[in-house]
Amino acid sequence: MRINKYLSSCGIDSRRKCEALVIDGRVKVNGKTITELATDIGDNDIVEVDGNVVGISRRKTYIMLNKPKGCVCTVKDDKGRKTVLDFIKTDRRLFPVGRLDYDTEGLLLITDDGELANKIAHPKSGVKKTYTVRVEGEPSAAELKRLRGGITYNGVKYSGAEVAVIGVENNSTRLSITVTEGKNHEIKNMIESLGRRVLFLKRVAVGELRLGGLSRGEWRYLSEREVTYLKSL
Ligand code: URA
């Protein structure tokens, strides 16, 4: 929908007067001032007039970030470290869904929908989270069986995981591991329980949502279809 039509259907003013707002530089789309009347507004765009989010875009925001290493999954960090929200320029009060460790990268959902966030992050939700994991050495068939059967390590019980070997290279093995619990340091602890170290850890999928071609530090809005899918879980 064209920006002037969008603004007037939000009840801001007549289409003509809304055009003037755009030309005067008072309208932002996704945090950027736009002056082009040909701008089209989609379902996930966030539109502001004079700094206030308007109309339809008061709906919740759903974002997928490819979290790089070296940042924390909190809104603010006491130690002044970079947070995942530093990648997303918005005035919205967003927060990450669950956590990835400082040195873990990959798919992170970010939203202002607390209900959905709790549902997905809760260990009992059963939502599958898939990781690509590079581990030290070459785990034996017996070790892989332990990962698949479930493990207790340092008094914490980890349910059985889906495990597939992707390949072996330079005295390390790349595994695909899918878990459903989302406990703290889940993958690292499971691998450590075998007496091995995780060398690289990246989340590549949450349920059916995949990271796809997003580069490190890049983010995008979820599609309506993806949001509907998450809500159906
Ligand atoms: N498991 C871990 O050990 N760390 C993460 O960041 C995610 C899963």
mmCIF file of C-alpha atoms and ligand atoms in Angstrom:
data_model
loop_
_atom_site.group_PDB
_atom_site.id
_atom_site.type_symbol
_atom_site.label_atom_id
_atom_site.label_comp_id
_atom_site.label_asym_id
_atom_site.label_seq_id
_atom_site.Cartn_x
_atom_site.Cartn_y
_atom_site.Cartn_z
ATOM 1 C CA MET A 1 0.000 0.000 0.000
ATOM 2 C CA ARG A 2 1.308 3.459 -0.912
ATOM 3 C CA ILE A 3 2.555 5.475 2.058
ATOM 4 C CA ASN A 4 -0.063 8.275 1.774
ATOM 5 C CA LYS A 5 -2.910 5.758 1.556
ATOM 6 C CA TYR A 6 -1.449 3.824 4.470
ATOM 7 C CA LEU A 7 -1.176 6.919 6.661
ATOM 8 C CA SER A 8 -4.671 8.109 5.845
ATOM 9 C CA SER A 9 -6.109 4.644 6.499
ATOM 10 C CA CYS A 10 -4.445 4.838 9.927
ATOM 11 C CA GLY A 11 -6.585 7.943 10.465
ATOM 12 C CA ILE A 12 -3.670 10.412 10.409
ATOM 13 C CA ASP A 13 -5.189 12.831 7.873
ATOM 14 C CA SER A 14 -6.430 13.040 4.283
ATOM 15 C CA ARG A 15 -4.237 11.416 1.626
ATOM 16 C CA ARG A 16 -3.148 14.801 0.339
ATOM 17 C CA LYS A 17 -2.144 16.064 3.789
ATOM 18 C CA CYS A 18 -0.325 12.771 4.433
ATOM 19 C CA GLU A 19 1.670 13.350 1.258
ATOM 20 C CA ALA A 20 2.801 16.653 2.751
ATOM 21 C CA LEU A 21 3.955 14.858 5.921
ATOM 22 C CA VAL A 22 6.122 12.586 3.779
ATOM 23 C CA ILE A 23 7.571 15.444 1.717
ATOM 24 C CA ASP A 24 8.327 17.381 4.904
ATOM 25 C CA GLY A 25 10.463 14.478 6.184
ATOM 26 C CA ARG A 26 8.223 13.701 9.156
ATOM 27 C CA VAL A 27 7.682 10.048 8.262
ATOM 28 C CA LYS A 28 10.026 7.152 8.989
ATOM 29 C CA VAL A 29 9.782 3.603 7.717
ATOM 30 C CA ASN A 30 11.758 1.023 9.689
ATOM 31 C CA GLY A 31 13.703 3.802 11.370
ATOM 32 C CA LYS A 32 14.660 5.664 8.139
ATOM 33 C CA THR A 33 13.159 8.975 7.054
ATOM 34 C CA ILE A 34 11.468 8.622 3.671
ATOM 35 C CA THR A 35 10.414 11.458 1.385
ATOM 36 C CA GLU A 36 9.510 9.349 -1.640
ATOM 37 C CA LEU A 37 5.723 9.276 -2.213
ATOM 38 C CA ALA A 38 6.068 6.049 -4.188
ATOM 39 C CA THR A 39 7.138 4.180 -1.017
ATOM 40 C CA ASP A 40 5.094 1.015 -0.520
ATOM 41 C CA ILE A 41 4.311 -0.246 2.972
ATOM 42 C CA GLY A 42 4.254 -3.991 3.653
ATOM 43 C CA ASP A 43 2.824 -5.988 6.565
ATOM 44 C CA ASN A 44 6.037 -5.978 8.564
ATOM 45 C CA ASP A 45 7.045 -2.357 8.043
ATOM 46 C CA ILE A 46 7.098 -0.072 11.047
ATOM 47 C CA VAL A 47 5.863 3.417 10.212
ATOM 48 C CA GLU A 48 6.378 6.479 12.406
ATOM 49 C CA VAL A 49 5.078 10.026 12.151
ATOM 50 C CA ASP A 50 7.037 12.548 14.204
ATOM 51 C CA GLY A 51 8.597 9.673 16.120
ATOM 52 C CA ASN A 52 5.318 7.931 17.008
ATOM 53 C CA VAL A 53 4.570 4.493 15.629
ATOM 54 C CA VAL A 54 1.254 4.617 13.824
ATOM 55 C CA GLY A 55 -1.687 2.446 12.924
ATOM 56 C CA ILE A 56 -1.409 -1.075 11.760
ATOM 57 C CA SER A 57 2.252 -1.212 12.676
ATOM 58 C CA ARG A 58 1.433 -1.056 16.377
ATOM 59 C CA ARG A 59 1.306 -4.822 15.975
ATOM 60 C CA LYS A 60 4.023 -6.979 17.482
ATOM 61 C CA THR A 61 7.431 -7.211 15.883
ATOM 62 C CA TYR A 62 9.113 -10.514 14.985
ATOM 63 C CA ILE A 63 12.718 -10.555 13.837
ATOM 64 C CA MET A 64 15.325 -13.184 12.972
ATOM 65 C CA LEU A 65 18.962 -12.232 13.584
ATOM 66 C CA ASN A 66 22.047 -14.181 12.600
ATOM 67 C CA LYS A 67 23.833 -13.576 15.893
ATOM 68 C CA PRO A 68 27.595 -13.358 15.490
ATOM 69 C CA LYS A 69 30.047 -14.438 18.209
ATOM 70 C CA GLY A 70 31.074 -11.757 20.667
ATOM 71 C CA CYS A 71 27.733 -10.379 21.803
ATOM 72 C CA VAL A 72 25.289 -11.194 24.588
ATOM 73 C CA CYS A 73 21.605 -12.088 24.456
ATOM 74 C CA THR A 74 20.398 -9.474 26.912
ATOM 75 C CA VAL A 75 18.731 -6.097 26.534
ATOM 76 C CA LYS A 76 21.577 -4.360 28.393
ATOM 77 C CA ASP A 77 24.914 -5.721 29.605
ATOM 78 C CA ASP A 78 26.422 -4.720 32.984
ATOM 79 C CA LYS A 79 29.913 -5.178 31.567
ATOM 80 C CA GLY A 80 29.201 -2.912 28.594
ATOM 81 C CA ARG A 81 29.534 -5.707 26.056
ATOM 82 C CA LYS A 82 27.754 -5.544 22.716
ATOM 83 C CA THR A 83 24.218 -6.956 22.857
ATOM 84 C CA VAL A 84 22.161 -8.562 20.112
ATOM 85 C CA LEU A 85 19.871 -5.518 20.168
ATOM 86 C CA ASP A 86 22.765 -3.289 19.055
ATOM 87 C CA PHE A 87 22.296 -4.800 15.597
ATOM 88 C CA ILE A 88 18.679 -3.663 15.316
ATOM 89 C CA LYS A 89 17.927 -0.003 15.022
ATOM 90 C CA THR A 90 14.415 0.482 16.348
ATOM 91 C CA ASP A 91 12.655 2.351 19.126
ATOM 92 C CA ARG A 92 10.639 -0.727 19.939
ATOM 93 C CA ARG A 93 11.247 -2.493 23.242
ATOM 94 C CA LEU A 94 12.439 -5.786 21.858
ATOM 95 C CA PHE A 95 14.076 -8.713 23.600
ATOM 96 C CA PRO A 96 15.718 -11.961 22.518
ATOM 97 C CA VAL A 97 13.800 -15.251 22.675
ATOM 98 C CA GLY A 98 15.950 -17.484 24.886
ATOM 99 C CA ARG A 99 19.732 -17.288 24.828
ATOM 100 C CA LEU A 100 22.741 -18.179 22.785
ATOM 101 C CA ASP A 101 26.117 -18.035 24.540
ATOM 102 C CA TYR A 102 28.571 -15.167 23.945
ATOM 103 C CA ASP A 103 30.642 -17.386 21.641
ATOM 104 C CA THR A 104 27.698 -19.097 19.901
ATOM 105 C CA GLU A 105 26.356 -17.798 16.620
ATOM 106 C CA GLY A 106 23.259 -18.339 14.527
ATOM 107 C CA LEU A 107 19.507 -18.059 14.507
ATOM 108 C CA LEU A 108 18.065 -15.861 17.227
ATOM 109 C CA LEU A 109 14.476 -14.682 17.344
ATOM 110 C CA ILE A 110 13.838 -11.187 18.687
ATOM 111 C CA THR A 111 10.395 -9.836 19.469
ATOM 112 C CA ASP A 112 8.195 -7.751 21.753
ATOM 113 C CA ASP A 113 5.656 -10.581 22.018
ATOM 114 C CA GLY A 114 6.298 -11.901 25.523
ATOM 115 C CA GLU A 115 3.706 -14.622 25.308
ATOM 116 C CA LEU A 116 5.183 -16.152 22.178
ATOM 117 C CA ALA A 117 8.749 -15.748 23.472
ATOM 118 C CA ASN A 118 7.938 -17.662 26.662
ATOM 119 C CA LYS A 119 6.231 -20.376 24.729
ATOM 120 C CA ILE A 120 9.141 -20.978 22.375
ATOM 121 C CA ALA A 121 11.910 -20.668 24.966
ATOM 122 C CA HIS A 122 10.267 -22.856 27.610
ATOM 123 C CA PRO A 123 11.972 -26.255 27.931
ATOM 124 C CA LYS A 124 8.563 -27.932 27.958
ATOM 125 C CA SER A 125 7.517 -26.365 24.649
ATOM 126 C CA GLY A 126 9.272 -29.157 22.766
ATOM 127 C CA VAL A 127 10.252 -26.768 19.947
ATOM 128 C CA LYS A 128 13.201 -28.299 18.076
ATOM 129 C CA LYS A 129 16.414 -26.300 17.927
ATOM 130 C CA THR A 130 19.045 -27.514 15.495
ATOM 131 C CA TYR A 131 22.759 -26.741 15.829
ATOM 132 C CA THR A 132 25.808 -27.322 13.715
ATOM 133 C CA VAL A 133 28.531 -28.315 16.164
ATOM 134 C CA ARG A 134 32.228 -28.873 15.554
ATOM 135 C CA VAL A 135 33.681 -31.065 18.288
ATOM 136 C CA GLU A 136 37.205 -32.086 19.127
ATOM 137 C CA GLY A 137 38.315 -35.440 17.699
ATOM 138 C CA GLU A 138 35.992 -38.095 16.391
ATOM 139 C CA PRO A 139 33.174 -39.243 18.703
ATOM 140 C CA SER A 140 32.753 -43.034 18.679
ATOM 141 C CA ALA A 141 29.511 -44.831 17.858
ATOM 142 C CA ALA A 142 29.063 -45.426 21.616
ATOM 143 C CA GLU A 143 29.410 -41.687 22.327
ATOM 144 C CA LEU A 144 26.864 -40.793 19.648
ATOM 145 C CA LYS A 145 24.529 -43.365 21.170
ATOM 146 C CA ARG A 146 24.874 -41.663 24.554
ATOM 147 C CA LEU A 147 23.916 -38.304 23.036
ATOM 148 C CA ARG A 148 20.884 -39.916 21.408
ATOM 149 C CA GLY A 149 19.831 -41.735 24.571
ATOM 150 C CA GLY A 150 20.037 -38.828 27.020
ATOM 151 C CA ILE A 151 22.729 -37.796 29.479
ATOM 152 C CA THR A 152 23.048 -36.630 33.067
ATOM 153 C CA TYR A 153 25.990 -34.272 33.568
ATOM 154 C CA ASN A 154 26.823 -32.287 36.724
ATOM 155 C CA GLY A 155 23.429 -33.270 38.119
ATOM 156 C CA VAL A 156 21.470 -31.949 35.112
ATOM 157 C CA LYS A 157 19.485 -34.313 32.905
ATOM 158 C CA TYR A 158 19.565 -33.746 29.154
ATOM 159 C CA SER A 159 17.020 -35.619 27.042
ATOM 160 C CA GLY A 160 18.092 -37.618 24.017
ATOM 161 C CA ALA A 161 19.001 -35.575 20.936
ATOM 162 C CA GLU A 162 18.793 -36.216 17.210
ATOM 163 C CA VAL A 163 22.415 -36.519 16.104
ATOM 164 C CA ALA A 164 23.901 -36.840 12.614
ATOM 165 C CA VAL A 165 27.541 -36.778 11.570
ATOM 166 C CA ILE A 166 28.099 -34.216 8.810
ATOM 167 C CA GLY A 167 31.810 -34.848 8.305
ATOM 168 C CA VAL A 168 35.260 -35.334 9.824
ATOM 169 C CA GLU A 169 38.084 -32.843 9.181
ATOM 170 C CA ASN A 170 41.390 -31.830 10.809
ATOM 171 C CA ASN A 171 40.953 -33.927 13.952
ATOM 172 C CA SER A 172 37.456 -32.554 14.501
ATOM 173 C CA THR A 173 33.930 -33.707 13.649
ATOM 174 C CA ARG A 174 31.005 -31.656 12.427
ATOM 175 C CA LEU A 175 27.702 -32.814 13.872
ATOM 176 C CA SER A 176 24.097 -31.765 13.451
ATOM 177 C CA ILE A 177 22.377 -31.913 16.838
ATOM 178 C CA THR A 178 18.683 -31.232 17.420
ATOM 179 C CA VAL A 179 17.407 -30.694 20.949
ATOM 180 C CA THR A 180 14.070 -29.624 22.353
ATOM 181 C CA GLU A 181 14.814 -28.472 25.884
ATOM 182 C CA GLY A 182 16.797 -25.245 25.538
ATOM 183 C CA LYS A 183 18.664 -25.643 28.843
ATOM 184 C CA ASN A 184 21.666 -23.427 29.645
ATOM 185 C CA HIS A 185 24.827 -24.479 27.787
ATOM 186 C CA GLU A 186 22.935 -27.565 26.704
ATOM 187 C CA ILE A 187 25.054 -28.572 23.719
ATOM 188 C CA LYS A 188 28.393 -27.721 25.345
ATOM 189 C CA ASN A 189 27.510 -29.717 28.458
ATOM 190 C CA MET A 190 26.334 -32.706 26.446
ATOM 191 C CA ILE A 191 29.601 -32.725 24.486
ATOM 192 C CA GLU A 192 31.694 -32.089 27.609
ATOM 193 C CA SER A 193 30.059 -35.099 29.246
ATOM 194 C CA LEU A 194 31.821 -37.161 26.548
ATOM 195 C CA GLY A 195 35.144 -35.632 27.622
ATOM 196 C CA ARG A 196 35.278 -33.480 24.473
ATOM 197 C CA ARG A 197 35.218 -29.774 23.702
ATOM 198 C CA VAL A 198 32.953 -27.777 21.421
ATOM 199 C CA LEU A 199 35.106 -25.842 18.946
ATOM 200 C CA PHE A 200 32.288 -24.103 17.071
ATOM 201 C CA LEU A 201 28.562 -23.808 17.706
ATOM 202 C CA LYS A 202 25.904 -22.344 15.475
ATOM 203 C CA ARG A 203 22.102 -22.588 15.677
ATOM 204 C CA VAL A 204 20.741 -23.144 12.186
ATOM 205 C CA ALA A 205 17.036 -23.769 12.844
ATOM 206 C CA VAL A 206 14.254 -23.184 15.354
ATOM 207 C CA GLY A 207 11.383 -25.507 14.503
ATOM 208 C CA GLU A 208 10.905 -25.116 10.754
ATOM 209 C CA LEU A 209 12.475 -21.643 10.650
ATOM 210 C CA ARG A 210 15.923 -21.747 9.089
ATOM 211 C CA LEU A 211 18.709 -19.195 9.042
ATOM 212 C CA GLY A 212 18.995 -19.505 5.251
ATOM 213 C CA GLY A 213 21.227 -16.934 3.602
ATOM 214 C CA LEU A 214 21.351 -14.333 6.417
ATOM 215 C CA SER A 215 24.947 -13.214 6.935
ATOM 216 C CA ARG A 216 26.463 -12.747 10.400
ATOM 217 C CA GLY A 217 24.969 -9.681 12.076
ATOM 218 C CA GLU A 218 22.186 -9.408 9.490
ATOM 219 C CA TRP A 219 18.506 -9.503 10.429
ATOM 220 C CA ARG A 220 15.095 -9.578 8.770
ATOM 221 C CA TYR A 221 11.441 -9.427 9.754
ATOM 222 C CA LEU A 222 9.640 -12.776 9.862
ATOM 223 C CA SER A 223 6.970 -13.264 7.218
ATOM 224 C CA GLU A 224 3.292 -13.523 8.198
ATOM 225 C CA ARG A 225 3.556 -17.221 7.431
ATOM 226 C CA GLU A 226 6.490 -17.704 9.781
ATOM 227 C CA VAL A 227 4.725 -15.816 12.578
ATOM 228 C CA THR A 228 1.566 -17.870 12.105
ATOM 229 C CA TYR A 229 3.699 -21.018 12.222
ATOM 230 C CA LEU A 230 5.372 -19.985 15.493
ATOM 231 C CA LYS A 231 2.016 -19.184 17.049
ATOM 232 C CA SER A 232 0.721 -22.612 16.041
ATOM 233 C CA LEU A 233 3.483 -24.428 17.951
HETATM 234 N N1 URA B 1 23.872 -24.911 23.800
HETATM 235 C C1 URA B 1 24.995 -24.323 24.278
HETATM 236 O O1 URA B 1 25.795 -24.936 24.913
HETATM 237 N N2 URA B 1 25.175 -23.005 24.017
HETATM 238 C C2 URA B 1 24.323 -22.272 23.266
HETATM 239 O O2 URA B 1 24.565 -21.092 23.048
HETATM 240 C C3 URA B 1 23.174 -22.902 22.771
HETATM 241 C C4 URA B 1 22.971 -24.222 23.053
#
